[in-house]
């Protein structure tokens, strides 16, 4: 059974800082690894998707990497802004492409 | 940008009552999902649906739950007799494919409060 863990659970940084969020998963037989953003009381916004054959994906100030063999993914946020404050979730897609297994998330606060 | 639409945004119900949560997936998508998130806990997979039938379901999705695509646009989740522990945010998602490039688009969620 796939288990996904995220550390840290919460992070508070000053504006402008670069930061790394960590995600680990127990079953390396994944189709892809996705990072989502969740604002309080809102839905899930897809940020980046890394297919199992890929090593990283970039979108603007965000860069996600994937190391399947070690069961790890990282989300790097460059030059953080207060608008980046949210909960970041990683999720591994397994089971014939049908099922996402989510981590508990990292709650990020970027302060002025 | 196409959206997944969920209604209601918040529903309060008494224990034992039936609840139907509604979703309108993106129009050309073929695969539909329900997930739930109990407050302070992980987002959990409930069920996936394709070609008018359930393709996979989790242990959570017991006989109290059912899904239906009653017409060409809506996708519903019914909870037959709600329990206190059913209180959660329920997310609908859809995608046009199942592959490594599968990006699920999630709705904003329906918050269910069972009293």
mmCIF file of C-alpha atoms in Angstrom:
data_model
loop_
_atom_site.group_PDB
_atom_site.id
_atom_site.type_symbol
_atom_site.label_atom_id
_atom_site.label_comp_id
_atom_site.label_asym_id
_atom_site.label_seq_id
_atom_site.Cartn_x
_atom_site.Cartn_y
_atom_site.Cartn_z
ATOM 1 C CA UNK A 1 0.000 0.000 0.000
ATOM 2 C CA UNK A 2 1.398 3.366 -1.040
ATOM 3 C CA UNK A 3 2.245 5.756 1.792
ATOM 4 C CA UNK A 4 3.189 9.379 1.099
ATOM 5 C CA UNK A 5 4.890 11.547 3.694
ATOM 6 C CA UNK A 6 5.700 15.245 3.595
ATOM 7 C CA UNK A 7 8.131 17.214 5.698
ATOM 8 C CA UNK A 8 8.099 19.718 7.179
ATOM 9 C CA UNK A 9 4.446 19.856 8.237
ATOM 10 C CA UNK A 10 4.676 23.634 8.498
ATOM 11 C CA UNK A 11 7.173 26.231 7.380
ATOM 12 C CA UNK A 12 7.395 29.974 7.904
ATOM 13 C CA UNK A 13 9.884 31.995 5.873
ATOM 14 C CA UNK A 14 10.555 35.657 5.131
ATOM 15 C CA UNK A 15 9.666 36.975 1.704
ATOM 16 C CA UNK A 16 12.329 36.435 -0.933
ATOM 17 C CA UNK A 17 13.728 33.246 0.542
ATOM 18 C CA UNK A 18 14.224 30.124 -1.561
ATOM 19 C CA UNK A 19 12.750 27.012 -0.009
ATOM 20 C CA UNK A 20 12.423 23.266 -0.478
ATOM 21 C CA UNK A 21 9.461 21.075 0.384
ATOM 22 C CA UNK A 22 10.017 17.341 0.683
ATOM 23 C CA UNK A 23 7.842 14.385 -0.256
ATOM 24 C CA UNK A 24 8.605 10.698 0.114
ATOM 25 C CA UNK A 25 6.661 7.643 -1.048
ATOM 26 C CA UNK A 26 7.031 3.969 -0.207
ATOM 27 C CA UNK A 27 6.070 2.288 -3.491
ATOM 28 C CA UNK A 28 8.300 3.343 -6.395
ATOM 29 C CA UNK A 29 5.917 1.838 -8.989
ATOM 30 C CA UNK A 30 4.265 5.163 -9.694
ATOM 31 C CA UNK A 31 2.933 6.597 -12.938
ATOM 32 C CA UNK A 32 3.617 10.142 -11.897
ATOM 33 C CA UNK A 33 4.079 12.456 -8.931
ATOM 34 C CA UNK A 34 1.986 15.588 -8.696
ATOM 35 C CA UNK A 35 2.259 18.701 -6.591
ATOM 36 C CA UNK A 36 -0.875 20.624 -5.661
ATOM 37 C CA UNK A 37 -1.607 23.852 -3.878
ATOM 38 C CA UNK A 38 -4.555 24.149 -1.493
ATOM 39 C CA UNK A 39 -5.733 27.493 -0.149
ATOM 40 C CA UNK A 40 -7.859 27.478 3.032
ATOM 41 C CA UNK A 41 -11.357 26.197 2.337
ATOM 42 C CA UNK A 42 -10.622 25.826 -1.350
ATOM 43 C CA UNK A 43 -9.997 23.038 -3.841
ATOM 44 C CA UNK A 44 -6.774 21.583 -5.139
ATOM 45 C CA UNK A 45 -4.818 23.400 -7.826
ATOM 46 C CA UNK A 46 -2.349 21.322 -9.825
ATOM 47 C CA UNK A 47 1.105 22.922 -9.900
ATOM 48 C CA UNK A 48 3.445 20.410 -11.484
ATOM 49 C CA UNK A 49 3.313 16.845 -12.727
ATOM 50 C CA UNK A 50 6.424 14.706 -13.142
ATOM 51 C CA UNK A 51 5.976 11.523 -15.110
ATOM 52 C CA UNK A 52 7.802 8.437 -13.859
ATOM 53 C CA UNK A 53 10.298 8.658 -16.727
ATOM 54 C CA UNK A 54 11.162 12.283 -15.948
ATOM 55 C CA UNK A 55 13.547 13.770 -13.396
ATOM 56 C CA UNK A 56 12.142 17.267 -13.018
ATOM 57 C CA UNK A 57 9.608 19.811 -14.173
ATOM 58 C CA UNK A 58 9.670 23.583 -13.984
ATOM 59 C CA UNK A 59 6.953 26.197 -14.017
ATOM 60 C CA UNK A 60 7.950 29.768 -13.322
ATOM 61 C CA UNK A 61 9.465 29.966 -9.846
ATOM 62 C CA UNK A 62 8.592 26.350 -9.124
ATOM 63 C CA UNK A 63 10.801 23.347 -9.799
ATOM 64 C CA UNK A 64 9.887 19.801 -8.866
ATOM 65 C CA UNK A 65 12.279 16.868 -8.960
ATOM 66 C CA UNK A 66 11.663 13.142 -8.794
ATOM 67 C CA UNK A 67 13.955 10.322 -7.718
ATOM 68 C CA UNK A 68 11.901 7.175 -8.094
ATOM 69 C CA UNK A 69 14.591 4.803 -6.864
ATOM 70 C CA UNK A 70 14.824 6.560 -3.513
ATOM 71 C CA UNK A 71 11.102 7.350 -3.358
ATOM 72 C CA UNK A 72 11.553 11.096 -3.073
ATOM 73 C CA UNK A 73 10.350 14.284 -4.675
ATOM 74 C CA UNK A 74 11.133 17.881 -3.830
ATOM 75 C CA UNK A 75 9.369 21.110 -4.668
ATOM 76 C CA UNK A 76 11.680 24.089 -4.882
ATOM 77 C CA UNK A 77 10.144 27.551 -4.658
ATOM 78 C CA UNK A 78 12.433 30.414 -5.661
ATOM 79 C CA UNK A 79 12.126 33.956 -4.336
ATOM 80 C CA UNK A 80 9.060 33.220 -2.217
ATOM 81 C CA UNK A 81 6.221 35.760 -2.024
ATOM 82 C CA UNK A 82 3.368 36.242 0.470
ATOM 83 C CA UNK A 83 1.001 35.010 -2.243
ATOM 84 C CA UNK A 84 2.743 31.632 -2.076
ATOM 85 C CA UNK A 85 1.282 31.087 1.389
ATOM 86 C CA UNK A 86 -0.844 27.935 1.177
ATOM 87 C CA UNK A 87 -0.712 24.213 1.868
ATOM 88 C CA UNK A 88 1.319 22.235 -0.645
ATOM 89 C CA UNK A 89 0.362 18.625 -1.252
ATOM 90 C CA UNK A 90 2.218 15.956 -3.140
ATOM 91 C CA UNK A 91 0.421 12.934 -4.524
ATOM 92 C CA UNK A 92 1.618 9.749 -6.199
ATOM 93 C CA UNK A 93 -0.405 8.193 -8.984
ATOM 94 C CA UNK A 94 -0.549 4.403 -8.845
ATOM 95 C CA UNK A 95 -2.974 1.577 -9.501
ATOM 96 C CA UNK A 96 -3.398 1.603 -13.246
ATOM 97 C CA UNK A 97 -3.527 5.343 -13.436
ATOM 98 C CA UNK A 98 -6.607 5.581 -11.299
ATOM 99 C CA UNK A 99 -5.655 6.566 -7.815
ATOM 100 C CA UNK A 100 -3.772 9.441 -6.263
ATOM 101 C CA UNK A 101 -2.292 8.866 -2.801
ATOM 102 C CA UNK A 102 -1.780 12.190 -1.060
ATOM 103 C CA UNK A 103 0.649 13.318 1.603
ATOM 104 C CA UNK A 104 -0.486 15.318 4.627
ATOM 105 C CA UNK A 105 0.879 18.516 3.154
ATOM 106 C CA UNK A 106 3.261 21.292 4.119
ATOM 107 C CA UNK A 107 1.619 24.481 5.352
ATOM 108 C CA UNK A 108 3.722 27.367 4.066
ATOM 109 C CA UNK A 109 3.580 30.918 5.344
ATOM 110 C CA UNK A 110 5.635 33.591 3.621
ATOM 111 C CA UNK A 111 5.909 36.724 5.734
ATOM 112 C CA UNK A 112 6.544 40.274 4.653
ATOM 113 C CA UNK B 1 -9.976 27.630 -18.368
ATOM 114 C CA UNK B 2 -12.367 24.656 -17.974
ATOM 115 C CA UNK B 3 -13.470 23.948 -14.428
ATOM 116 C CA UNK B 4 -14.959 21.151 -12.391
ATOM 117 C CA UNK B 5 -18.025 22.546 -10.645
ATOM 118 C CA UNK B 6 -19.370 21.179 -7.370
ATOM 119 C CA UNK B 7 -22.620 21.867 -5.536
ATOM 120 C CA UNK B 8 -23.480 22.549 -2.822
ATOM 121 C CA UNK B 9 -20.418 24.295 -1.446
ATOM 122 C CA UNK B 10 -21.573 23.517 2.091
ATOM 123 C CA UNK B 11 -24.291 21.220 3.393
ATOM 124 C CA UNK B 12 -25.366 20.633 6.958
ATOM 125 C CA UNK B 13 -27.417 17.520 7.644
ATOM 126 C CA UNK B 14 -28.678 15.427 10.507
ATOM 127 C CA UNK B 15 -27.186 12.019 11.189
ATOM 128 C CA UNK B 16 -29.060 9.311 9.302
ATOM 129 C CA UNK B 17 -30.179 11.574 6.477
ATOM 130 C CA UNK B 18 -29.367 10.984 2.816
ATOM 131 C CA UNK B 19 -27.073 13.434 1.059
ATOM 132 C CA UNK B 20 -26.340 13.890 -2.630
ATOM 133 C CA UNK B 21 -23.279 15.840 -3.685
ATOM 134 C CA UNK B 22 -23.170 16.975 -7.271
ATOM 135 C CA UNK B 23 -20.349 17.543 -9.696
ATOM 136 C CA UNK B 24 -20.132 18.756 -13.266
ATOM 137 C CA UNK B 25 -16.826 17.487 -14.683
ATOM 138 C CA UNK B 26 -15.009 19.070 -17.593
ATOM 139 C CA UNK B 27 -17.086 18.356 -20.671
ATOM 140 C CA UNK B 28 -14.685 16.193 -22.704
ATOM 141 C CA UNK B 29 -13.308 14.245 -19.747
ATOM 142 C CA UNK B 30 -14.024 10.546 -19.434
ATOM 143 C CA UNK B 31 -12.696 9.582 -15.992
ATOM 144 C CA UNK B 32 -14.308 10.829 -12.819
ATOM 145 C CA UNK B 33 -13.280 10.612 -9.186
ATOM 146 C CA UNK B 34 -14.419 11.412 -5.683
ATOM 147 C CA UNK B 35 -11.945 12.146 -2.916
ATOM 148 C CA UNK B 36 -12.575 13.331 0.612
ATOM 149 C CA UNK B 37 -10.591 15.232 3.229
ATOM 150 C CA UNK B 38 -11.547 15.036 6.882
ATOM 151 C CA UNK B 39 -10.482 18.206 8.669
ATOM 152 C CA UNK B 40 -6.770 18.087 9.456
ATOM 153 C CA UNK B 41 -6.238 14.809 7.624
ATOM 154 C CA UNK B 42 -5.008 13.647 4.229
ATOM 155 C CA UNK B 43 -7.009 13.802 1.034
ATOM 156 C CA UNK B 44 -8.264 10.229 0.535
ATOM 157 C CA UNK B 45 -9.374 8.420 -2.611
ATOM 158 C CA UNK B 46 -12.977 7.189 -2.539
ATOM 159 C CA UNK B 47 -13.913 5.983 -5.999
ATOM 160 C CA UNK B 48 -13.146 6.239 -9.693
ATOM 161 C CA UNK B 49 -15.721 5.958 -12.467
ATOM 162 C CA UNK B 50 -15.361 5.288 -16.161
ATOM 163 C CA UNK B 51 -17.735 4.201 -18.888
ATOM 164 C CA UNK B 52 -20.713 4.324 -16.547
ATOM 165 C CA UNK B 53 -19.280 2.012 -13.957
ATOM 166 C CA UNK B 54 -16.998 2.042 -10.950
ATOM 167 C CA UNK B 55 -13.441 1.171 -11.958
ATOM 168 C CA UNK B 56 -11.910 1.238 -8.487
ATOM 169 C CA UNK B 57 -13.053 2.004 -4.956
ATOM 170 C CA UNK B 58 -11.374 2.295 -1.585
ATOM 171 C CA UNK B 59 -12.208 0.595 1.707
ATOM 172 C CA UNK B 60 -13.970 3.803 2.752
ATOM 173 C CA UNK B 61 -16.467 3.460 -0.088
ATOM 174 C CA UNK B 62 -18.834 1.015 1.597
ATOM 175 C CA UNK B 63 -22.491 0.216 0.918
ATOM 176 C CA UNK B 64 -23.555 3.601 2.278
ATOM 177 C CA UNK B 65 -21.937 5.296 -0.712
ATOM 178 C CA UNK B 66 -22.960 5.223 -4.347
ATOM 179 C CA UNK B 67 -22.053 7.168 -7.464
ATOM 180 C CA UNK B 68 -24.032 7.859 -10.564
ATOM 181 C CA UNK B 69 -23.794 9.698 -13.838
ATOM 182 C CA UNK B 70 -27.500 10.337 -14.377
ATOM 183 C CA UNK B 71 -27.064 12.346 -17.562
ATOM 184 C CA UNK B 72 -24.285 13.476 -19.851
ATOM 185 C CA UNK B 73 -22.985 16.169 -17.556
ATOM 186 C CA UNK B 74 -23.531 15.417 -13.860
ATOM 187 C CA UNK B 75 -21.623 13.031 -11.621
ATOM 188 C CA UNK B 76 -23.117 12.483 -8.171
ATOM 189 C CA UNK B 77 -22.023 11.005 -4.864
ATOM 190 C CA UNK B 78 -24.816 9.749 -2.612
ATOM 191 C CA UNK B 79 -24.415 8.938 1.048
ATOM 192 C CA UNK B 80 -27.436 6.892 2.057
ATOM 193 C CA UNK B 81 -27.477 7.330 5.825
ATOM 194 C CA UNK B 82 -24.929 9.847 7.016
ATOM 195 C CA UNK B 83 -22.792 9.306 10.085
ATOM 196 C CA UNK B 84 -20.897 11.855 12.144
ATOM 197 C CA UNK B 85 -17.617 10.581 10.696
ATOM 198 C CA UNK B 86 -18.803 11.417 7.171
ATOM 199 C CA UNK B 87 -18.223 15.093 7.974
ATOM 200 C CA UNK B 88 -15.515 16.132 5.539
ATOM 201 C CA UNK B 89 -14.722 18.098 2.421
ATOM 202 C CA UNK B 90 -15.615 16.045 -0.647
ATOM 203 C CA UNK B 91 -13.720 16.740 -3.861
ATOM 204 C CA UNK B 92 -14.749 15.721 -7.341
ATOM 205 C CA UNK B 93 -12.075 15.397 -10.044
ATOM 206 C CA UNK B 94 -11.966 14.509 -13.691
ATOM 207 C CA UNK B 95 -9.400 13.781 -16.381
ATOM 208 C CA UNK B 96 -9.364 12.991 -20.049
ATOM 209 C CA UNK B 97 -6.910 10.121 -19.837
ATOM 210 C CA UNK B 98 -5.217 7.658 -17.545
ATOM 211 C CA UNK B 99 -1.503 7.587 -18.165
ATOM 212 C CA UNK B 100 1.671 9.034 -16.792
ATOM 213 C CA UNK B 101 0.557 12.394 -18.129
ATOM 214 C CA UNK B 102 -2.714 12.189 -16.211
ATOM 215 C CA UNK B 103 -3.520 15.561 -14.635
ATOM 216 C CA UNK B 104 -6.619 15.494 -12.487
ATOM 217 C CA UNK B 105 -8.634 18.699 -12.353
ATOM 218 C CA UNK B 106 -10.298 19.106 -8.977
ATOM 219 C CA UNK B 107 -13.402 21.033 -8.042
ATOM 220 C CA UNK B 108 -13.545 23.496 -5.155
ATOM 221 C CA UNK B 109 -15.150 20.895 -2.912
ATOM 222 C CA UNK B 110 -18.384 20.370 -1.010
ATOM 223 C CA UNK B 111 -18.120 20.651 2.739
ATOM 224 C CA UNK B 112 -20.448 18.199 4.502
ATOM 225 C CA UNK B 113 -21.245 18.690 8.163
ATOM 226 C CA UNK B 114 -23.185 15.899 9.869
ATOM 227 C CA UNK B 115 -24.770 16.807 13.204
#
